[in-house]
């Protein structure tokens, strides 16, 4: 289904809106997020990725270092 505009709150409670009337790429699209995420997960697994469910990723305090 075509989407004629978007509204998002990135890092604050205020919404930022944008229409697609003048967008050279045309309208956006509504996305079934659950289905799309399942598709991406399946593609990643087919490519050899191993899913880790119930695991949190946290910063270690060192730049660029992460711990699961």
Tab-separated table of C-alpha atoms in Angstrom:
chain	number	residue	atom	x	y	z
A	1	UNK	CA	0.000	0.000	0.000
A	2	UNK	CA	1.496	3.386	-0.912
A	3	UNK	CA	2.374	5.759	1.934
A	4	UNK	CA	2.072	9.504	1.246
A	5	UNK	CA	4.049	10.664	4.280
A	6	UNK	CA	5.834	9.654	7.452
A	7	UNK	CA	6.085	10.862	11.027
A	8	UNK	CA	8.815	9.732	13.413
A	9	UNK	CA	10.245	10.691	16.799
A	10	UNK	CA	13.999	10.118	16.797
A	11	UNK	CA	15.563	10.749	20.181
A	12	UNK	CA	12.758	12.939	21.522
A	13	UNK	CA	9.010	13.023	22.077
A	14	UNK	CA	8.464	15.454	19.188
A	15	UNK	CA	7.254	14.085	15.870
A	16	UNK	CA	9.061	15.028	12.687
A	17	UNK	CA	6.801	14.754	9.631
A	18	UNK	CA	7.692	14.486	5.978
A	19	UNK	CA	5.423	14.267	2.953
A	20	UNK	CA	6.365	12.381	-0.190
A	21	UNK	CA	4.756	14.675	-2.770
A	22	UNK	CA	8.088	16.209	-3.842
A	23	UNK	CA	10.224	13.111	-3.158
A	24	UNK	CA	11.993	12.079	-6.393
A	25	UNK	CA	11.589	8.405	-5.349
A	26	UNK	CA	7.814	8.723	-5.030
A	27	UNK	CA	5.703	7.465	-2.144
A	28	UNK	CA	6.989	5.174	0.572
A	29	UNK	CA	5.411	1.838	1.447
A	30	UNK	CA	3.747	0.342	4.507
A	31	UNK	CA	5.730	-2.577	5.868
A	32	UNK	CA	4.558	-5.678	7.733
A	33	UNK	CA	7.424	-5.501	10.242
A	34	UNK	CA	6.968	-8.982	11.745
A	35	UNK	CA	6.932	-10.625	8.306
A	36	UNK	CA	9.870	-8.507	7.073
A	37	UNK	CA	11.975	-9.339	10.157
A	38	UNK	CA	11.213	-13.056	9.682
A	39	UNK	CA	12.319	-12.768	6.034
A	40	UNK	CA	15.600	-11.074	7.048
A	41	UNK	CA	16.235	-13.638	9.792
A	42	UNK	CA	15.651	-16.495	7.323
A	43	UNK	CA	17.972	-14.941	4.745
A	44	UNK	CA	20.679	-14.445	7.394
A	45	UNK	CA	20.356	-18.065	8.551
A	46	UNK	CA	20.488	-19.298	4.940
A	47	UNK	CA	23.739	-17.323	4.581
A	48	UNK	CA	25.231	-19.026	7.649
A	49	UNK	CA	24.289	-16.721	10.520
A	50	UNK	CA	23.444	-18.338	13.847
A	51	UNK	CA	20.605	-16.665	15.774
A	52	UNK	CA	21.080	-15.957	19.490
A	53	UNK	CA	17.658	-15.658	21.139
A	54	UNK	CA	17.235	-14.183	24.607
A	55	UNK	CA	20.688	-12.570	24.564
A	56	UNK	CA	21.369	-8.904	25.315
A	57	UNK	CA	24.237	-6.933	23.773
A	58	UNK	CA	25.830	-4.304	25.982
A	59	UNK	CA	28.659	-1.832	25.690
A	60	UNK	CA	31.739	-2.662	27.747
A	61	UNK	CA	32.709	0.962	28.315
A	62	UNK	CA	35.590	0.701	25.850
A	63	UNK	CA	35.104	2.387	22.445
A	64	UNK	CA	34.081	-0.153	19.818
A	65	UNK	CA	33.898	-3.048	22.312
A	66	UNK	CA	30.685	-5.014	22.843
A	67	UNK	CA	29.783	-7.952	25.050
A	68	UNK	CA	26.860	-10.383	24.845
